[in-house]
Short mmCIF file of C-alpha atoms and ligand atoms in Angstrom, two decimals:
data_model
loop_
_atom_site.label_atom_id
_atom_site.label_comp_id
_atom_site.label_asym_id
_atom_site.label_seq_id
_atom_site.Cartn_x
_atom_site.Cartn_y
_atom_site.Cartn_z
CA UNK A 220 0.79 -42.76 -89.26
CA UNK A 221 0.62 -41.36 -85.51
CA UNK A 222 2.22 -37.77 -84.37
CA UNK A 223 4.78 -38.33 -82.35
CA UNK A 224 3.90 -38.90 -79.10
CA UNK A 225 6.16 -36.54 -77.32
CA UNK A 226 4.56 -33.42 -79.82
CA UNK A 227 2.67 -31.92 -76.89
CA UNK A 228 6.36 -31.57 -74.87
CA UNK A 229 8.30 -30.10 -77.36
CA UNK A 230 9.40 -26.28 -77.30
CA UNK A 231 6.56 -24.30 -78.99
CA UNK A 232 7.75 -20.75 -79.34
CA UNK A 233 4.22 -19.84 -80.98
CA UNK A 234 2.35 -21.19 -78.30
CA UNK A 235 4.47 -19.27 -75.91
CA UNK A 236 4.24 -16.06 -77.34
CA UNK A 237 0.84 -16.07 -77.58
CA UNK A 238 -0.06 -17.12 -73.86
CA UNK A 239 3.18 -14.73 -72.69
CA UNK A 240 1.20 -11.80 -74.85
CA UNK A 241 -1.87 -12.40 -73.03
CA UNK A 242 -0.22 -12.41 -69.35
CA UNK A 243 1.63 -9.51 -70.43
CA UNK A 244 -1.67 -7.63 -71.24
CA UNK A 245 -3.37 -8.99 -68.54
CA UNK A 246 -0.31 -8.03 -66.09
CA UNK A 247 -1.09 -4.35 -67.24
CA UNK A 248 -4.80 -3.72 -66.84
CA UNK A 249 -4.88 -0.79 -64.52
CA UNK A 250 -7.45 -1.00 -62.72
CA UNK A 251 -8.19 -4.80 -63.05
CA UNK A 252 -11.94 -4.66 -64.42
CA UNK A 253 -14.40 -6.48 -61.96
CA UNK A 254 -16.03 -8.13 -64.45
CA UNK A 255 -19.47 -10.35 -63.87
CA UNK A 256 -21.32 -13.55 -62.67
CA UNK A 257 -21.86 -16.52 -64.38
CA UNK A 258 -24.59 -17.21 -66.89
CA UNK A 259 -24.73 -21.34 -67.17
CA UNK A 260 -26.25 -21.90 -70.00
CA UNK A 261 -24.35 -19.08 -72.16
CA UNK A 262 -20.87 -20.73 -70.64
CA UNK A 263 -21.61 -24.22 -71.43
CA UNK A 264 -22.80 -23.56 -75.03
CA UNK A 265 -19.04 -21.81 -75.14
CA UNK A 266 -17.42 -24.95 -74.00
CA UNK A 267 -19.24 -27.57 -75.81
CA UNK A 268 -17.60 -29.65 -78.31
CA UNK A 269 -14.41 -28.13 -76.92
CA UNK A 270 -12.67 -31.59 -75.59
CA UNK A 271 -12.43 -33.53 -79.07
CA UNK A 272 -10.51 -36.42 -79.98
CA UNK A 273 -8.29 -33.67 -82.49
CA UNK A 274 -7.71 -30.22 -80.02
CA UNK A 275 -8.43 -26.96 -81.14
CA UNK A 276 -6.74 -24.14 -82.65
CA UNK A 277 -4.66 -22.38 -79.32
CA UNK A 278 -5.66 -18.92 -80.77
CA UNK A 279 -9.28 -20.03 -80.55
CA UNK A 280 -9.13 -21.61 -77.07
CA UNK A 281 -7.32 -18.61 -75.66
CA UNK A 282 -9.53 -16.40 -77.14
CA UNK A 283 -12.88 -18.26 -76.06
CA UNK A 284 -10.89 -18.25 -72.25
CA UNK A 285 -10.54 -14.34 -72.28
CA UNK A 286 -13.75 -13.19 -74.27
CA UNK A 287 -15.97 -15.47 -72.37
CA UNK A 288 -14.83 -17.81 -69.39
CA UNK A 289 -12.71 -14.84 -67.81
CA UNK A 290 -15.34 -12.34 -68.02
CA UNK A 291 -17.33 -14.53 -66.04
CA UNK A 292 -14.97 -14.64 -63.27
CA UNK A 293 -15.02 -11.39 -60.46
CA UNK A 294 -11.56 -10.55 -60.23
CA UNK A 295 -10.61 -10.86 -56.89
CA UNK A 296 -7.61 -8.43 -57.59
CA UNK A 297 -9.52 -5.71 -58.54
CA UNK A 298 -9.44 -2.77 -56.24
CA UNK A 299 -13.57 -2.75 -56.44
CA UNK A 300 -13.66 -6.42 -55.16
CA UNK A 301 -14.44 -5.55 -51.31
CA UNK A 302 -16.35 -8.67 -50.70
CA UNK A 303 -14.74 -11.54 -48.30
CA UNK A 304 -11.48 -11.31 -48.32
CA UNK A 305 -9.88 -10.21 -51.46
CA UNK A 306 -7.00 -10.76 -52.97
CA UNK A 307 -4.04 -8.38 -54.24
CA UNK A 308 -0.90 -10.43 -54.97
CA UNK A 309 1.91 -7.86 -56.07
CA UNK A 310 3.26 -8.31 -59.75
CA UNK A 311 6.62 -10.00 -58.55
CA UNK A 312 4.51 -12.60 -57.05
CA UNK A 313 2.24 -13.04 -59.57
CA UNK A 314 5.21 -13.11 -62.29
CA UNK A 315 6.85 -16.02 -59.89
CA UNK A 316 4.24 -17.74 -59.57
CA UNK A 317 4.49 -18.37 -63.42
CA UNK A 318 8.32 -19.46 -62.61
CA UNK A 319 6.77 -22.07 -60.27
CA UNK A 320 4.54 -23.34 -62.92
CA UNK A 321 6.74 -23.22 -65.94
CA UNK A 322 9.55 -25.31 -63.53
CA UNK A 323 7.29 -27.61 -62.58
CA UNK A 324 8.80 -26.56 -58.72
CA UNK A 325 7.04 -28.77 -56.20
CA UNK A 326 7.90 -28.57 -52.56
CA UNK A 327 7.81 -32.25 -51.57
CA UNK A 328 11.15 -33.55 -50.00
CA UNK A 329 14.27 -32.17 -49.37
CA UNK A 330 15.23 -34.46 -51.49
CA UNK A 331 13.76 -33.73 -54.36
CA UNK A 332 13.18 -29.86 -53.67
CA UNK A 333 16.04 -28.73 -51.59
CA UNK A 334 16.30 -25.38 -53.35
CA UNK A 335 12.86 -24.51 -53.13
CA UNK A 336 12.48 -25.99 -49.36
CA UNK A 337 15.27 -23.20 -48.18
CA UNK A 338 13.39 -20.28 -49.82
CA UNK A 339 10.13 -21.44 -48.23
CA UNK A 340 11.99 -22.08 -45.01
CA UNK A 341 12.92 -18.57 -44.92
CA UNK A 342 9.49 -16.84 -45.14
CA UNK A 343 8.30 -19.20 -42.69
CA UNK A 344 11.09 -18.17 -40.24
CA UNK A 345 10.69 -14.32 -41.10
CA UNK A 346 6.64 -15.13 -40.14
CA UNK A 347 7.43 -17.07 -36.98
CA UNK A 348 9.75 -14.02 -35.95
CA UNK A 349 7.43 -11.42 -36.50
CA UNK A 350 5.18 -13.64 -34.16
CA UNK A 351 7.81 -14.24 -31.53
CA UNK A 352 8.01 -17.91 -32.36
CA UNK A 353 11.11 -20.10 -30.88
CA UNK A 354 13.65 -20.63 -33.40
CA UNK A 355 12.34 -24.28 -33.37
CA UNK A 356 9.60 -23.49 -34.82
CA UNK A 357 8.76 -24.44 -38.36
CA UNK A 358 5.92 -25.67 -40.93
CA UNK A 359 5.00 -25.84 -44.33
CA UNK A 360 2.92 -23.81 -47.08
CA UNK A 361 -0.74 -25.55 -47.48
CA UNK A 362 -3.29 -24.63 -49.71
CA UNK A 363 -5.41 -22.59 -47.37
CA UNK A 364 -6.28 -21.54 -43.94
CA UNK A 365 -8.84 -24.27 -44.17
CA UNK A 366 -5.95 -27.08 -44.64
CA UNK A 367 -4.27 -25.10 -41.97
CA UNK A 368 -6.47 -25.16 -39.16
CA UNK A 369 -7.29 -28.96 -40.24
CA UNK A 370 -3.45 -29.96 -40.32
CA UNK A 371 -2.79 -28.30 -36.79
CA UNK A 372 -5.48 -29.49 -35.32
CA UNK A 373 -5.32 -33.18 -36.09
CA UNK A 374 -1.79 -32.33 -34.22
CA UNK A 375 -3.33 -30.97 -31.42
CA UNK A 376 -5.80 -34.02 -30.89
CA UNK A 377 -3.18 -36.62 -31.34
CA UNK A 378 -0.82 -34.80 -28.89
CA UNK A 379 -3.73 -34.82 -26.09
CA UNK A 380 -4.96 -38.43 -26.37
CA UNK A 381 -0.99 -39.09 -26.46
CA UNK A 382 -0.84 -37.51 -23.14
CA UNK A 383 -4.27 -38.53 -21.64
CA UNK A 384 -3.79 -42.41 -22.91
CA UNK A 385 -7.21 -42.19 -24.77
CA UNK A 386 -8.20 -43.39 -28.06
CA UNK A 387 -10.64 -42.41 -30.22
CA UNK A 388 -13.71 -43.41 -28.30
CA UNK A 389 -13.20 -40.41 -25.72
CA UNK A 390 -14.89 -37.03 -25.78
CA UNK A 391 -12.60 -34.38 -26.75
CA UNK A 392 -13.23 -30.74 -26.93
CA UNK A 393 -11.75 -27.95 -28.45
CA UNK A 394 -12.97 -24.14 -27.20
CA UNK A 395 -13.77 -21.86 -29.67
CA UNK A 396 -15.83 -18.31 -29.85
CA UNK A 397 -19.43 -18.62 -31.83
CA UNK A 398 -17.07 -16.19 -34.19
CA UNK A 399 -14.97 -18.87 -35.26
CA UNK A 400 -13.90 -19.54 -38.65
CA UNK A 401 -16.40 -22.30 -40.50
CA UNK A 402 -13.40 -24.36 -41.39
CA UNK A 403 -12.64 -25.00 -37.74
CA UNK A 404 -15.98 -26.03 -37.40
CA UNK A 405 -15.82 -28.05 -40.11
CA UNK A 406 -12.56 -29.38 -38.92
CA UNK A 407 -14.32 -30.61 -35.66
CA UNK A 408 -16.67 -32.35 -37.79
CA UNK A 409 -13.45 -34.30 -39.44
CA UNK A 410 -11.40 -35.28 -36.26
CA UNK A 411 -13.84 -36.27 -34.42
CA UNK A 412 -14.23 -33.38 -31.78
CA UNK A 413 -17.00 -31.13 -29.96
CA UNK A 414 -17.29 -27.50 -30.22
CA UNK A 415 -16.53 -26.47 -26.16
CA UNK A 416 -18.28 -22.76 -27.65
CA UNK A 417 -17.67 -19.56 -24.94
CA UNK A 418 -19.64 -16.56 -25.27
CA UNK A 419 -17.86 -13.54 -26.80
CA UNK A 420 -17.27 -10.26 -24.38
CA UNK A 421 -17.84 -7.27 -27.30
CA UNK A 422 -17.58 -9.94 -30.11
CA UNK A 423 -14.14 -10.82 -28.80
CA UNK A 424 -12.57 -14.16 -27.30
CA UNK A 425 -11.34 -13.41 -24.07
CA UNK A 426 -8.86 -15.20 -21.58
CA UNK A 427 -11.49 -14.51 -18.70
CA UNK A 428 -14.43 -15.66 -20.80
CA UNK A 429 -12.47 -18.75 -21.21
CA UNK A 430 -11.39 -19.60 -17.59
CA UNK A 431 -14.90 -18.38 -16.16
CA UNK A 432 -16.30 -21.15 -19.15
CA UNK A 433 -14.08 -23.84 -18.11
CA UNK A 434 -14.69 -23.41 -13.98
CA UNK A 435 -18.33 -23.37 -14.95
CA UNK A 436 -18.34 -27.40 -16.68
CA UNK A 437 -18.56 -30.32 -15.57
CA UNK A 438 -16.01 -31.88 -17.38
CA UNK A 439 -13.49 -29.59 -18.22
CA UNK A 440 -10.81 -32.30 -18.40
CA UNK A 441 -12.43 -33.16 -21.87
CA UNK A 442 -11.20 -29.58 -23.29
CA UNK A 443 -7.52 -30.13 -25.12
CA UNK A 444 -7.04 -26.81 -27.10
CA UNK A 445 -7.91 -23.37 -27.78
CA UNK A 446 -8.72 -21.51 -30.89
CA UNK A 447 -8.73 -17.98 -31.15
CA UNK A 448 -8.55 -16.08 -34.16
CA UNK A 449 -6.77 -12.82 -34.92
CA UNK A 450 -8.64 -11.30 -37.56
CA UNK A 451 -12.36 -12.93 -37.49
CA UNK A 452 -13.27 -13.04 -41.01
CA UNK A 453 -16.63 -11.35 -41.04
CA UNK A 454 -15.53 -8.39 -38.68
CA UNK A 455 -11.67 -8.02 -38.37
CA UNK A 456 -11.33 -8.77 -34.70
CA UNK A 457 -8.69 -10.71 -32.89
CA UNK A 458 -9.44 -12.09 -30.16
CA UNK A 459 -7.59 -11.75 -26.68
CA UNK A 460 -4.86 -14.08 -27.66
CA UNK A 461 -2.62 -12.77 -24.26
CA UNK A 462 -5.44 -14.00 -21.73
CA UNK A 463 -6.39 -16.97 -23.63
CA UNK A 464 -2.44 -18.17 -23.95
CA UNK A 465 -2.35 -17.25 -19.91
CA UNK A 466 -5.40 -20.30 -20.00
CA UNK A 467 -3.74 -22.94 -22.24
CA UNK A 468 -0.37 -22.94 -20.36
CA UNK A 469 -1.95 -22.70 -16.97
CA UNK A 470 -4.02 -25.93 -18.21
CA UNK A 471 -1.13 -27.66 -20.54
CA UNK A 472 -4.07 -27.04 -23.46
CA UNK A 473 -3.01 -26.97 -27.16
CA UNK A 474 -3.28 -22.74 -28.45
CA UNK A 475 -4.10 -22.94 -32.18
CA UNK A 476 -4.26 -19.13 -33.86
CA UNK A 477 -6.00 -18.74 -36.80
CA UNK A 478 -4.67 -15.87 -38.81
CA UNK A 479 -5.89 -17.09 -41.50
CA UNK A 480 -7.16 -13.63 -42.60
CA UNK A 481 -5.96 -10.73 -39.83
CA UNK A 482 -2.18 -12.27 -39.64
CA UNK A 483 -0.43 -10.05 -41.82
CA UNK A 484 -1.32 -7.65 -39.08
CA UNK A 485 1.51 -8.98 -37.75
CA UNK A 486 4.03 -6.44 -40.13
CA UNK A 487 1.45 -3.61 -39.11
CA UNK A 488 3.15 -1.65 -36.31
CA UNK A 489 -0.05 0.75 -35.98
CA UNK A 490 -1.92 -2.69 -34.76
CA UNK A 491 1.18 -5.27 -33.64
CA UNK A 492 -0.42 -4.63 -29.83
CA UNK A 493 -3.34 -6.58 -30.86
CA UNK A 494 -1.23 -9.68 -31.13
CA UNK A 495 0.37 -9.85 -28.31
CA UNK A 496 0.19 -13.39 -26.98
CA UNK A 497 0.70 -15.13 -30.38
CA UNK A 498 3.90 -15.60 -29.60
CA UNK A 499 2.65 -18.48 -27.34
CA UNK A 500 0.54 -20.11 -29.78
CA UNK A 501 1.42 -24.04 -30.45
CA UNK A 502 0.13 -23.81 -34.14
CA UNK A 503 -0.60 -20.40 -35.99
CA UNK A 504 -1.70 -20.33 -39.59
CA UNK A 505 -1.90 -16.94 -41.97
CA UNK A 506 -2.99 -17.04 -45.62
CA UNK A 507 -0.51 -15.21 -47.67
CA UNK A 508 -3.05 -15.23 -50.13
CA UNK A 509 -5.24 -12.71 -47.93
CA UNK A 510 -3.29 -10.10 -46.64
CA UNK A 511 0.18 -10.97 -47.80
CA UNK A 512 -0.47 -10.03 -51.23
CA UNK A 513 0.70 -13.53 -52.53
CA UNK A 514 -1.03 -15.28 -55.55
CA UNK A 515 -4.11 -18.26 -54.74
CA UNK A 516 -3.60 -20.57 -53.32
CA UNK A 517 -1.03 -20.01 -49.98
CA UNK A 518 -1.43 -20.90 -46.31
CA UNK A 519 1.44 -20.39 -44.23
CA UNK A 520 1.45 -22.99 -41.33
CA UNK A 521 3.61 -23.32 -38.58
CA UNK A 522 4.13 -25.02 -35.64
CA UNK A 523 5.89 -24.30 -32.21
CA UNK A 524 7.35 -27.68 -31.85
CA UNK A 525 7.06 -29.01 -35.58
CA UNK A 526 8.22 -32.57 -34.38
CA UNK A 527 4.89 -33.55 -33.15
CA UNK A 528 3.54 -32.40 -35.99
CA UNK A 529 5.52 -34.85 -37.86
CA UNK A 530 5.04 -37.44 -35.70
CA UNK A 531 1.33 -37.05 -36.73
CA UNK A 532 1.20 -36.18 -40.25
CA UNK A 533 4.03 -38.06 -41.87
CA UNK A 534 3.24 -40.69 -44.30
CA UNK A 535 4.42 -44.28 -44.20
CA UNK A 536 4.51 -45.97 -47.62
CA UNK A 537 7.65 -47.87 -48.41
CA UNK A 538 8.25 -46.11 -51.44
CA UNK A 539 8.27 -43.02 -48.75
CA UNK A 540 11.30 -44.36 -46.82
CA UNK A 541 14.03 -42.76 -48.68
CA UNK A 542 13.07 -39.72 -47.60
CA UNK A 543 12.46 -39.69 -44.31
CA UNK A 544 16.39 -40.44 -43.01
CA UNK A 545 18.68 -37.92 -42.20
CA UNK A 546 18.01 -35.35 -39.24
CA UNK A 547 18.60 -31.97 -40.83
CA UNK A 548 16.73 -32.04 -43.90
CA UNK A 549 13.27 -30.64 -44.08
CA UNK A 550 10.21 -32.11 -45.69
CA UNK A 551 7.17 -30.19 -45.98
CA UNK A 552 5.27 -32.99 -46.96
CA UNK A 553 5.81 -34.45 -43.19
CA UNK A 554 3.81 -31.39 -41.34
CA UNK A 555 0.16 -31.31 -42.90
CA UNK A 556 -1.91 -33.66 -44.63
CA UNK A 557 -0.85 -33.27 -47.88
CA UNK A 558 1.86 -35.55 -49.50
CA UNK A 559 2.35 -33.61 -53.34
CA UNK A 560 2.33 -30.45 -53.32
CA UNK A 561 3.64 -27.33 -55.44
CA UNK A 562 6.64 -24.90 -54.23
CA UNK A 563 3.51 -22.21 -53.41
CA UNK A 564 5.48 -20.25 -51.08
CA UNK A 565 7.86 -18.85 -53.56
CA UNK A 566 5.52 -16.34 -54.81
CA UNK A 567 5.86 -14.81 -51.78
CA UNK A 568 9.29 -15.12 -50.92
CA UNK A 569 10.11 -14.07 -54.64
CA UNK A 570 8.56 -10.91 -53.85
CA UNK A 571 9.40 -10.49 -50.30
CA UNK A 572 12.92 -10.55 -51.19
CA UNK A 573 12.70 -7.99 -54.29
CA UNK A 574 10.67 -5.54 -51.98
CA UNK A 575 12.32 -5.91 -49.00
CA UNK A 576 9.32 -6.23 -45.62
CA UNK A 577 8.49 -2.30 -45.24
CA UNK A 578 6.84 -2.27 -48.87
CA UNK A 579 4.39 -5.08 -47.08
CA UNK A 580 4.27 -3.24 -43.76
CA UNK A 581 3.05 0.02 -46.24
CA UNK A 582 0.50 -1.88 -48.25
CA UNK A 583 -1.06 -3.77 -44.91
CA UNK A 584 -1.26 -0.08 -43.36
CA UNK A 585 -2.57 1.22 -46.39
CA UNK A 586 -5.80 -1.36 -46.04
CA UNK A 587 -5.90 -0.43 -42.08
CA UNK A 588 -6.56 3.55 -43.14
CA UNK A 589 -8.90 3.17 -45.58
CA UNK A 590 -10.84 1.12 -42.62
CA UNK A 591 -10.14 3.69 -40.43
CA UNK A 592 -11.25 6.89 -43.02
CA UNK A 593 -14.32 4.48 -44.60
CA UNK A 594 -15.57 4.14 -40.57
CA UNK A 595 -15.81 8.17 -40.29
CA UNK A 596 -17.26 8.63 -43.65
CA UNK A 597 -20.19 5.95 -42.15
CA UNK A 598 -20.40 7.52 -38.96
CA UNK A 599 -20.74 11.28 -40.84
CA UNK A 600 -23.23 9.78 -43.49
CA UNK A 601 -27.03 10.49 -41.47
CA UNK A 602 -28.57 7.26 -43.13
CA UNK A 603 -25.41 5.02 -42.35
CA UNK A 604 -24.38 3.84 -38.94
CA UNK A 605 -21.41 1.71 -38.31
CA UNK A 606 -21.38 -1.75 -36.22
CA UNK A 607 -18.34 -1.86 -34.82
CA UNK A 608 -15.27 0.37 -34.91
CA UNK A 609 -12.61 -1.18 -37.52
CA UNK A 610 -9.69 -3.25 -35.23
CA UNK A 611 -8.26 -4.26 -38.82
CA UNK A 612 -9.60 -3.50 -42.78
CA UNK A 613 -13.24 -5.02 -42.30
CA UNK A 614 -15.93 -2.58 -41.62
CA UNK A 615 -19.65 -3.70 -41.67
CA UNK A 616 -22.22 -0.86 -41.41
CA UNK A 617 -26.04 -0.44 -41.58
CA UNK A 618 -28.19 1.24 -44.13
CA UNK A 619 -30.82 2.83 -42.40
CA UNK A 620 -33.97 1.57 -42.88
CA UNK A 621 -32.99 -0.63 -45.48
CA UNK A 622 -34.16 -4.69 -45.45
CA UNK A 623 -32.33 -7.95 -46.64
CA UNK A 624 -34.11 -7.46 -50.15
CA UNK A 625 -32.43 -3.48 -50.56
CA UNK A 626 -28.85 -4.89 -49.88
CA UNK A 627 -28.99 -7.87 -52.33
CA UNK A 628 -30.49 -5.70 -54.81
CA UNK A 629 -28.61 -2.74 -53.92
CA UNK A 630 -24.90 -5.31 -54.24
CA UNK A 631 -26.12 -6.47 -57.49
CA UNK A 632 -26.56 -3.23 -58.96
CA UNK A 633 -23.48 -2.43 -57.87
CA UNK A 634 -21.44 -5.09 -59.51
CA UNK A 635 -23.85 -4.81 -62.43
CA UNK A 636 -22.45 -0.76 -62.80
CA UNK A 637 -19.16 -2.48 -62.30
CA UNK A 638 -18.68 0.49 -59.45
CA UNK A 639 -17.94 -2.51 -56.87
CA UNK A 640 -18.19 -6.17 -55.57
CA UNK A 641 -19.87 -5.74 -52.16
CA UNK A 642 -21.68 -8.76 -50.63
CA UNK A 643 -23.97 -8.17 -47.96
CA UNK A 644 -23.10 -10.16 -44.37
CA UNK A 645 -25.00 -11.21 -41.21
CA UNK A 646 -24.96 -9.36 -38.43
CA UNK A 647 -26.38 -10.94 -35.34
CA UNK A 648 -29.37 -12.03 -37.66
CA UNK A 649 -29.36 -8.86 -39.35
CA UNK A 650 -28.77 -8.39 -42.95
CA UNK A 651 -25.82 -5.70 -43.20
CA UNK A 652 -23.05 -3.94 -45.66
CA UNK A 653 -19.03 -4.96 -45.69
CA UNK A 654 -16.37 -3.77 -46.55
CA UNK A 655 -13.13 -5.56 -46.75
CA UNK A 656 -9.73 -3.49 -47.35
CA UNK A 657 -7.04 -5.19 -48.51
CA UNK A 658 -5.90 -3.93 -51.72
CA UNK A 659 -3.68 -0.70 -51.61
CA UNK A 660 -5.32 0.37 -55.29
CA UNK A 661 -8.52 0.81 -53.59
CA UNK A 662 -9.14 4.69 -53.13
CA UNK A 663 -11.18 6.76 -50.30
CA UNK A 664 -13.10 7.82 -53.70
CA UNK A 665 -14.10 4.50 -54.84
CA UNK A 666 -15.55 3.96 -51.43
CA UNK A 667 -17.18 6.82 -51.79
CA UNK A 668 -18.80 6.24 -55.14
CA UNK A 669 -20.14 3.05 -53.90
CA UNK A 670 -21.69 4.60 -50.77
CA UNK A 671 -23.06 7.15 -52.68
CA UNK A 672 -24.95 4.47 -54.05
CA UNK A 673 -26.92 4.29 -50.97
CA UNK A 674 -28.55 7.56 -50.73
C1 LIG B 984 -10.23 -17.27 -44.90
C2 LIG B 984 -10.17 -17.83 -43.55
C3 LIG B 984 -10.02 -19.19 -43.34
C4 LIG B 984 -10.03 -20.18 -44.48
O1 LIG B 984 -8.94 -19.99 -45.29
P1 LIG B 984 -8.93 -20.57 -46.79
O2 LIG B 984 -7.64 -20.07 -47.30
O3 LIG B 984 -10.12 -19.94 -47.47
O4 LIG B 984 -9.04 -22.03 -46.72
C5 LIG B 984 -9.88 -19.65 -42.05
N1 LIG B 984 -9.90 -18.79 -41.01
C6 LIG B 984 -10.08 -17.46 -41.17
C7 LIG B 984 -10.07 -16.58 -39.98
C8 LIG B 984 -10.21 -16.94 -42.46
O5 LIG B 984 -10.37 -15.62 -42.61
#
């Protein structure tokens, strides 16, 4: 005789006391441990076997998860993880997130998700004030800034060959800084347009860089939209987002923003000044899982005039119809491409709303002035010398004398001694040291110990 089919869906109190045990542990590790890489052979002879006809014992599968698979996974949350952009989701967001799961919340149609569409609504709106937004504006939650700067950028195509009667066989361009984000890049390589690339005054994207760029090509009429980016990933710096909006409207050009990483400087008063000029952006994406200390994986999109974007993104498919009727109700589904998709802004707003937005503006500060205090222990330290001075929590520095060999050894010692994750970067060719602030648990001694490490 078969088990009953349904035994997998049934209440298990055992099963949830023993995975609820291990969040609660995990929940409570202060400081998160770093752990290490990957070793491919030692994982796999772990897994195999694993995926029978007959399960496994949860006890045994949990425990195999934390003794081996999780050790082999850097912890992005610990406050020694200073590599690309880490991550540092608060413990109300984390703990919703589990809400989300357990509820099987998806954010799909109004609908369907009404609820959870209001909440995510709300953090949307309290981002698009903070950037001077219209009240029009509005978006959606996507999975990344990578989906983000695709989904507003298919927008921004469409709306230009809309308005210069073109189809797909014309040359469009989009202008970007050689500092641009890789997934705009790659996004090019998706929709079908060229790179219009302007040189960078100080590493920055400037409004005058721009207009002397465009006066200085043949074809400038090819050029629909402008990215610049506040907060470049490698070295914190946002661009001059004032001059180049003063370009765009002068030209009737799309202004994209990625704030992918750097957005959340939007709740930082010490560096608000910075942004000024994002208030005129057409699409502007931050990644609440960067800087907004929300749980992977959470894009916050959004859109000055969100109709075209749902002009362009929504989905026909009969079965679709139903949902796409009355005017008030808002489907998130309708302003990226994406058609499923989880409730993933709730973490955020979960949190948001226990902590109230000063607790954020603290913790985003907090990540500014250890940038700030690491950047005058480099420039105090005889065999360090610092690139650039820190606009947000990125700081990339030189070791004297060292090559590329000393920092890959040097960062793998380092994570080795579980003292920190630091990556080495590029630096106009150069191979050179990073930091990247983000989590308010890191400590002005930590930094310290690791760049002690350089002697
Ligand atoms: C991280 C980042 C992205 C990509 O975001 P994902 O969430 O990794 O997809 C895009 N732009 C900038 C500036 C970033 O820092």
């Amino acid at each position: 005789m078969s088990a009953a089919p349904n035994r997998m869906h049934r209440p298990d109190n055992e099963l949830v006391d023993l995975v609820f045990d291990y969040m609660r542990e995990r929940l409570q590790y202060d400081p998160v441990p770093l752990d290490h890489p990957g070793d491919g052979e030692h994982l796999r002879s772990h897994l195999a076997g694993l995926l029978n006809e007959h399960g496994n014992n949860a006890a045994d599968v949990l425990k195999l998860y934390d003794h081996e698979l999780s050790r082999a996974v850097i912890s992005a949350d610990s406050p020694r993880y200073l590599s690309f952009i880490p991550c540092a989701p608060t413990k109300a967001a984390l703990l919703f997130d589990m809400v989300v799961s357990c509820a099987s919340l998806q954010g799909i149609s109004w609908l369907e998700a009404a609820g959870a569409i209001a909440a995510e609504n709300q953090v949307l709106r309290l981002i698009a004030d903070r950037a001077g937004l219209p009240e029009t504006a509005g978006g959606t939650f996507v999975s990344g800034g990578s989906a983000g700067n695709l989904s507003a950028l298919v927008v921004a195509r469409d709306v230009a060959r809309r308005k210069l009667g073109v189809g797909p066989e014309a040359r469009l361009r989009i202008a970007v800084a050689d500092q641009v984000h890789s997934s705009v890049k790659n996004t090019f390589n998706i929709i079908g347009v060229e790179a219009f690339v302007v040189p960078t005054v100080d590493r920055r994207f400037t409004g005058e860089a721009l207009r002397a760029a465009l006066a200085a090509d043949p074809t400038p009429e090819t050029v629909i939209a402008v990215v610049g980016t506040a907060g470049t990933t490698n070295e914190g710096i946002v661009d001059d987002l004032q001059g180049l909006s003063e370009v765009t409207r002068e030209r009737g050009l799309w202004f994209h923003v990625d704030g992918a990483y750097g957005g959340a400087g939007l709740f930082a008063p010490s560096v608000r000044e910075r942004y000024n000029g994002v208030e005129h952006a057409d699409s502007f994406v931050v990644d609440p899982h960067k800087w907004l200390f929300a749980p992977f994986d959470c894009a916050a999109l959004i859109y000055r005039n969100p109709q075209l974007a749902r002009a362009v993104h929504t989905q026909d498919a009969s079965y679709l119809d139903v949902l796409h009727t009355e005017g008030d109700e808002w489907n998130p589904t309708d302003y990226a491409y994406h058609l499923t998709r989880r409730a993933r802004g709730l973490p955020l707003w979960f949190s948001l709303a226990v902590h109230g937005t000063q607790a954020y503006t603290d913790a985003i500060e907090e990540g500014l002035k250890l940038a700030q205090e690491t950047a005058q222990v480099i420039r105090d330290t005889e065999h360090l010398e610092l690139l650039h001075d820190p606009q947000l929590s990125a700081v990339c520095f030189r070791r004297k004398g060292w090559t590329n060999d000393d920092y890959y050894r040097w960062s793998q010692q380092l994570l080795a001694d579980q003292i920190g994750f630091v990556t080495p970067t590029g630096w106009d060719g150069e191979t050179v040291a990073r930091f990247a602030f983000l989590h308010p648990g890191t400590t002005m001694e930590m930094v310290q110990e690791i760049l002690d490490t350089m002697a």
